[in-house]
Amino acid sequence: MVEPRLFVMAAGSALLVGLVEEFVSGQQDSKAADTATGLKAGQFTILQLVEALGLHLASSQPQTRARGVQLLSNVLQQCHGDLTEREVDVLLAFYENRLKDHYVITPHVLKGMKALTKCSVLPPGSAVSILKSLFQDVHVQSLMLVERSCVYNILTQLMESRESELKGLGADFVFGFVQSVDGERDPRNLLLAFQIARKIIHGGYDLGKFTEELFEVTSCYFPIDFSPPPNDPHGITQEELILALRAVLTGTPRFAEFLLPLIIEKLDSDVQSAKVDSLQTLTACASVYEHKELAEFLPGLWASLRREVFQTASERVESAGLAALGALTACISRSVLNSDSEDYLNVFLDLVLKDCQHHLCEPDLKLVWPSAKLLQATSTASYRASHRVAAAIMPSLIEQYNSRTQVSHTSQLGHSISVIDSDDNEDVISPPTGTGSFSLEEVISVCHNLQRIAEHAQDTEETGRVFHDIIIPRLLGLALQAFCCVTRLAGQTASRAVSLFLDGDMSFLPENAFPSQIQLLKQAGDSWRQSQMVCLLMGCVCSLPRSVEVPQMDRLLLELEELSCTCDHPFSYTSAAKCYAGLVNKRPAGESSSPVAKALLLRYHPLSTALTDKLFSLLSDSELGSLAADGFSLLMSDSPDVLNRGCNADVRIMYRQRFFTENSAKLVQGFNSAAQVLFILLPLLLEALSCPDQAVQLSTLSCLQPVLMDPPSALITQLEALVGRTLTLTTSPAMKVRIASLRCIHALSRFPEHEVRLGPGLVLRALAVPLDDLKRMVRNEAVVARNEWFLLGSPGGR
């Protein structure tokens, strides 16, 4: 009696042989599905299928062998989830061996290997075995599109399931991938290849010595130039390819030395899309790179970015260029500085300022607006950048604004000022009317627009000072000077402005311009609006001709005095004090009893002497002495907003000379007194120079240098010790200390030669060391100091 199991197996074997024969010899493709069904039903196993294919796989005809492998691979695509680890192991060995067979068999082998890589029971080490076979026995780019896609899918699957094994191959895996993808042209396969390259970079695979090869095999497609055919069923877009490639090229700083020159080269293209792609790729780089990757290429990058903004006719290119410039500046700003590192941000800003600053002063103003945009993109990238740009640009820009008489010039410069210090490229200053004059309504509109700048600037006191002390008063003052040029209109403007601030009278303004009955001068909790409105008042009344009477003067002065003395917001009380001073300066001689020193000093008012004497008396006060000293600087410096002839202030000629003549004796007496204090403090300063703390050393040197520029006689007794200890610090590990000490050595050369007991020779020998310093700034200071000491010691010297 025949056992039922053996009967079933015998029947299954007969069925299997028939299915194989019909598929291979009979060319009936549908039998592959029938074979998969029988396998799933348990009628035979996958290994029995391999055995049944034996005769066909041993055929001398490649096409017959190919049909046999095709059947096996088609079945595996449907049944790979049911295999055991042993079966997978046997099948992998079979397929790896078949990769060495005729090329017509290779497509079917790849299809079967792709199915096996999806098996959850893939044996340990098999991923490495598969890849070695692929890289060694298959020339991928000689395959058809579908087969190349199959290879990329095998790599993708193994990277997801067997990442640790693949990393064990080291750089060999990268090399194999580079060989496989080199020359790929199909956009569908390129998407797969870019995804694999991105995983290699972001997954921490060892690039080894093949970094440049990986870059070259992907960057050859940059910038992407692809237009999908009409009715493309695959739906691949140019944007998809651009983003996929950009993720590869910007994925690692190790590509910087290759990518940045390529970007500079591609920016010379005449194709706008290529320019935009290059600029956007540069922007993406800046979020990954550090300053050290960018340093070498900053001049070339800046030259390209500058050209795209100055010369481009495309808004897209210009916008992308400005974004890239801001990203570069932000990247460099993130660099951590120490005493021995070069400040790359200042190096880069030097390039920007050199090329943009002079355009702000050109008579035709053609490049003012592009220059302003470049400076704005740079300055808003970081606080350090904004501080540097504002300090370098604002004085000359304000001077230009003040000197222009044509409305078109002042309008464009006004736009430039606001753009450089705002966080977007919108027009934030309303242009004046075409008549060359401003109405008060227009000035109110300007104030509204400037408020956005003020709100942006409130994060930093320095930036806020630029706006509230310089820009806003200048713009408003200049605007109203044009409108107040006629006495009748000036008086009307003054009356309206004062009523607006004191009583909230807005009947002359456009309907619903402000909420009803607001107290603009006393708005609680809105310091920035308050400061802005005081600036408006200052522009309205302090620019008036002295012949125009300001209504309600006493009440207005009381309000401003209260605000300047009680307000806790610096810009508000400073603006109030300036407005107060401007009004006092213009009052008739017999009416000026208010204690505003400079307003009275400018016009030789008798009360000014009493006020300056009060300042002298405060110099010795421990708490107020420093502020009193700053007061003298204020008295002698030019006033950009109110107390100047442009605002019709009463400024007498040679008022500075008169002040010095009247007060020189007091100044000499004060200096001699200070010298005695300095004599007492000298031992402490010398001790501080010997302190190992570099911050203490730098602070002490910074205090000494201005004193040494005009040295008092009290220093002579300690001169030898001072020179010796300062020379020691010229070799400090801290660059800033080295620079500060060299500046002090330079200043010490001002002493007569006979007082320098150490002798110039010793100093010159000591200064030979910093001449070879690694830092250019240190070397420059050493050269300047050594030249002065050389002259001190030479026979024909001073």
GROMACS .gro file of C-alpha atoms in nm, residues 42-268:
model
  227
   42GLY     CA    1   0.280   2.312  -0.014
   43GLN     CA    2   0.277   2.086  -0.318
   44PHE     CA    3   0.653   2.134  -0.351
   45THR     CA    4   0.934   2.348  -0.203
   46ILE     CA    5   1.148   2.621  -0.354
   47LEU     CA    6   1.452   2.396  -0.346
   48GLN     CA    7   1.259   2.128  -0.538
   49LEU     CA    8   1.187   2.395  -0.797
   50VAL     CA    9   1.561   2.463  -0.829
   51GLU     CA   10   1.621   2.091  -0.864
   52ALA     CA   11   1.352   2.058  -1.131
   53LEU     CA   12   1.520   2.339  -1.325
   54GLY     CA   13   1.849   2.149  -1.322
   55LEU     CA   14   1.849   2.019  -1.676
   56HIS     CA   15   1.740   2.354  -1.820
   57LEU     CA   16   1.999   2.546  -1.615
   58ALA     CA   17   2.268   2.310  -1.744
   59SER     CA   18   2.169   2.370  -2.106
   60SER     CA   19   2.429   2.498  -2.346
   61GLN     CA   20   2.179   2.754  -2.476
   62PRO     CA   21   2.193   3.086  -2.279
   63GLN     CA   22   1.830   3.161  -2.366
   64THR     CA   23   1.718   2.832  -2.210
   65ARG     CA   24   1.916   2.900  -1.893
   66ALA     CA   25   1.771   3.249  -1.887
   67ARG     CA   26   1.413   3.114  -1.901
   68GLY     CA   27   1.486   2.881  -1.613
   69VAL     CA   28   1.623   3.163  -1.392
   70GLN     CA   29   1.334   3.385  -1.499
   71LEU     CA   30   1.082   3.129  -1.371
   72LEU     CA   31   1.258   3.102  -1.036
   73SER     CA   32   1.278   3.482  -0.997
   74ASN     CA   33   0.913   3.534  -1.091
   75VAL     CA   34   0.809   3.280  -0.827
   76LEU     CA   35   1.033   3.445  -0.564
   77GLN     CA   36   0.870   3.782  -0.621
   78GLN     CA   37   0.544   3.631  -0.495
   79CYS     CA   38   0.675   3.384  -0.235
   80HIS     CA   39   0.985   3.545  -0.074
   81GLY     CA   40   0.801   3.595   0.255
   82ASP     CA   41   0.752   3.219   0.305
   83LEU     CA   42   1.117   3.115   0.278
   84THR     CA   43   1.335   2.976   0.557
   85GLU     CA   44   1.684   3.105   0.635
   86ARG     CA   45   1.841   2.789   0.490
   87GLU     CA   46   1.646   2.826   0.168
   88VAL     CA   47   1.749   3.190   0.136
   89ASP     CA   48   2.112   3.095   0.193
   90VAL     CA   49   2.102   2.832  -0.085
   91LEU     CA   50   1.923   3.064  -0.326
   92LEU     CA   51   2.171   3.349  -0.267
   93ALA     CA   52   2.461   3.120  -0.343
   94PHE     CA   53   2.281   3.009  -0.659
   95TYR     CA   54   2.215   3.364  -0.778
   96GLU     CA   55   2.566   3.492  -0.695
   97ASN     CA   56   2.706   3.210  -0.908
   98ARG     CA   57   2.463   3.291  -1.191
   99LEU     CA   58   2.591   3.653  -1.204
  100LYS     CA   59   2.901   3.508  -1.371
  101ASP     CA   60   2.685   3.349  -1.644
  102HIS     CA   61   2.587   3.494  -1.983
  103TYR     CA   62   2.469   3.857  -1.989
  104VAL     CA   63   2.117   3.761  -2.103
  105ILE     CA   64   2.068   3.585  -1.770
  106THR     CA   65   2.176   3.886  -1.557
  107PRO     CA   66   1.841   4.076  -1.564
  108HIS     CA   67   1.657   3.773  -1.424
  109VAL     CA   68   1.925   3.714  -1.160
  110LEU     CA   69   1.896   4.076  -1.042
  111LYS     CA   70   1.518   4.041  -1.016
  112GLY     CA   71   1.555   3.732  -0.798
  113MET     CA   72   1.821   3.892  -0.576
  114LYS     CA   73   1.598   4.195  -0.529
  115ALA     CA   74   1.321   3.964  -0.402
  116LEU     CA   75   1.561   3.787  -0.164
  117THR     CA   76   1.683   4.116  -0.009
  118LYS     CA   77   1.328   4.168   0.117
  119CYS     CA   78   1.334   3.844   0.318
  120SER     CA   79   1.317   3.895   0.692
  121VAL     CA   80   1.531   3.580   0.739
  122LEU     CA   81   1.825   3.709   0.534
  123PRO     CA   82   2.127   3.528   0.684
  124PRO     CA   83   2.399   3.733   0.863
  125GLY     CA   84   2.675   3.842   0.627
  126SER     CA   85   2.465   3.790   0.317
  127ALA     CA   86   2.434   4.165   0.249
  128VAL     CA   87   2.811   4.196   0.211
  129SER     CA   88   2.817   3.885  -0.009
  130ILE     CA   89   2.545   4.024  -0.236
  131LEU     CA   90   2.719   4.359  -0.279
  132LYS     CA   91   3.057   4.209  -0.350
  133SER     CA   92   2.903   3.995  -0.624
  134LEU     CA   93   2.719   4.290  -0.773
  135PHE     CA   94   3.017   4.524  -0.771
  136GLN     CA   95   3.253   4.258  -0.905
  137ASP     CA   96   3.044   4.079  -1.167
  138VAL     CA   97   2.798   4.342  -1.296
  139HIS     CA   98   2.872   4.647  -1.508
  140VAL     CA   99   2.560   4.841  -1.412
  141GLN     CA  100   2.567   5.108  -1.682
  142SER     CA  101   2.570   4.845  -1.958
  143LEU     CA  102   2.232   4.721  -1.833
  144MET     CA  103   1.891   4.836  -1.951
  145LEU     CA  104   1.699   5.100  -1.752
  146VAL     CA  105   1.485   4.849  -1.557
  147GLU     CA  106   1.785   4.638  -1.456
  148ARG     CA  107   1.978   4.947  -1.339
  149SER     CA  108   1.675   5.041  -1.132
  150CYS     CA  109   1.681   4.690  -0.985
  151VAL     CA  110   2.043   4.735  -0.872
  152TYR     CA  111   1.963   5.069  -0.702
  153ASN     CA  112   1.663   4.913  -0.528
  154ILE     CA  113   1.883   4.626  -0.399
  155LEU     CA  114   2.125   4.884  -0.254
  156THR     CA  115   1.840   5.083  -0.100
  157GLN     CA  116   1.682   4.774   0.057
  158LEU     CA  117   2.011   4.654   0.207
  159MET     CA  118   2.092   5.001   0.345
  160GLU     CA  119   1.760   4.998   0.527
  161SER     CA  120   1.780   4.643   0.664
  162ARG     CA  121   2.152   4.566   0.695
  163GLU     CA  122   2.317   4.906   0.752
  164SER     CA  123   2.577   4.781   1.000
  165GLU     CA  124   2.694   4.510   0.760
  166LEU     CA  125   2.732   4.756   0.475
  167LYS     CA  126   2.930   4.998   0.691
  168GLY     CA  127   3.161   4.706   0.764
  169LEU     CA  128   3.270   4.722   0.402
  170GLY     CA  129   3.425   5.061   0.471
  171ALA     CA  130   3.501   5.284   0.174
  172ASP     CA  131   3.466   4.985  -0.062
  173PHE     CA  132   3.089   5.028  -0.049
  174VAL     CA  133   3.119   5.393  -0.158
  175PHE     CA  134   3.355   5.295  -0.439
  176GLY     CA  135   3.115   5.025  -0.559
  177PHE     CA  136   2.825   5.269  -0.559
  178VAL     CA  137   3.029   5.528  -0.749
  179GLN     CA  138   3.110   5.272  -1.019
  180SER     CA  139   2.747   5.162  -1.041
  181VAL     CA  140   2.595   5.509  -1.084
  182ASP     CA  141   2.863   5.665  -1.302
  183GLY     CA  142   2.700   5.774  -1.627
  184GLU     CA  143   2.334   5.729  -1.523
  185ARG     CA  144   2.097   5.941  -1.732
  186ASP     CA  145   1.741   5.831  -1.659
  187PRO     CA  146   1.564   6.075  -1.419
  188ARG     CA  147   1.385   5.792  -1.237
  189ASN     CA  148   1.711   5.615  -1.165
  190LEU     CA  149   1.883   5.944  -1.077
  191LEU     CA  150   1.627   6.002  -0.803
  192LEU     CA  151   1.712   5.658  -0.661
  193ALA     CA  152   2.087   5.722  -0.695
  194PHE     CA  153   2.062   6.064  -0.523
  195GLN     CA  154   1.866   5.906  -0.237
  196ILE     CA  155   2.135   5.640  -0.191
  197ALA     CA  156   2.411   5.904  -0.198
  198ARG     CA  157   2.224   6.108   0.062
  199LYS     CA  158   2.196   5.803   0.289
  200ILE     CA  159   2.569   5.740   0.250
  201ILE     CA  160   2.648   6.098   0.354
  202HIS     CA  161   2.397   6.140   0.633
  203GLY     CA  162   2.423   5.780   0.753
  204GLY     CA  163   2.788   5.814   0.851
  205TYR     CA  164   2.931   5.572   0.594
  206ASP     CA  165   3.307   5.579   0.557
  207LEU     CA  166   3.392   5.785   0.246
  208GLY     CA  167   3.761   5.716   0.284
  209LYS     CA  168   3.965   5.834  -0.011
  210PHE     CA  169   3.660   5.836  -0.237
  211THR     CA  170   3.512   6.167  -0.116
  212GLU     CA  171   3.597   6.349  -0.436
  213GLU     CA  172   3.477   6.055  -0.651
  214LEU     CA  173   3.138   6.056  -0.477
  215PHE     CA  174   3.114   6.432  -0.531
  216GLU     CA  175   3.212   6.409  -0.897
  217VAL     CA  176   2.969   6.129  -0.982
  218THR     CA  177   2.677   6.335  -0.844
  219SER     CA  178   2.783   6.695  -0.911
  220CYS     CA  179   2.814   6.629  -1.285
  221TYR     CA  180   2.434   6.678  -1.296
  222PHE     CA  181   2.454   7.022  -1.130
  223PRO     CA  182   2.268   7.238  -1.205
  224ILE     CA  183   1.978   7.016  -1.305
  225ASP     CA  184   1.851   7.079  -1.658
  226PHE     CA  185   1.544   6.860  -1.706
  227SER     CA  186   1.209   6.915  -1.872
  228PRO     CA  187   0.968   6.622  -1.834
  229PRO     CA  188   0.804   6.506  -2.157
  230PRO     CA  189   0.435   6.584  -2.213
  231ASN     CA  190   0.196   6.347  -2.036
  232ASP     CA  191   0.485   6.192  -1.842
  233PRO     CA  192   0.332   5.893  -1.654
  234HIS     CA  193   0.611   5.892  -1.397
  235GLY     CA  194   0.543   6.248  -1.278
  236ILE     CA  195   0.907   6.333  -1.206
  237THR     CA  196   0.965   6.711  -1.193
  238GLN     CA  197   1.273   6.924  -1.226
  239GLU     CA  198   1.219   7.053  -0.871
  240GLU     CA  199   1.227   6.696  -0.733
  241LEU     CA  200   1.562   6.631  -0.897
  242ILE     CA  201   1.702   6.968  -0.787
  243LEU     CA  202   1.611   6.911  -0.421
  244ALA     CA  203   1.736   6.551  -0.423
  245LEU     CA  204   2.073   6.652  -0.570
  246ARG     CA  205   2.102   6.955  -0.341
  247ALA     CA  206   2.056   6.730  -0.037
  248VAL     CA  207   2.359   6.532  -0.156
  249LEU     CA  208   2.588   6.821  -0.248
  250THR     CA  209   2.519   7.017   0.071
  251GLY     CA  210   2.511   6.712   0.297
  252THR     CA  211   2.870   6.727   0.422
  253PRO     CA  212   3.132   6.999   0.474
  254ARG     CA  213   3.383   6.759   0.314
  255PHE     CA  214   3.238   6.860  -0.023
  256ALA     CA  215   3.305   7.232   0.036
  257GLU     CA  216   3.642   7.245  -0.140
  258PHE     CA  217   3.481   7.100  -0.453
  259LEU     CA  218   3.132   7.251  -0.442
  260LEU     CA  219   3.210   7.618  -0.374
  261PRO     CA  220   3.434   7.661  -0.681
  262LEU     CA  221   3.167   7.482  -0.885
  263ILE     CA  222   2.899   7.724  -0.762
  264ILE     CA  223   3.118   8.023  -0.851
  265GLU     CA  224   3.169   7.874  -1.198
  266LYS     CA  225   2.799   7.803  -1.255
  267LEU     CA  226   2.701   8.157  -1.153
  268ASP     CA  227   2.864   8.271  -1.479
   0.00000   0.00000   0.00000
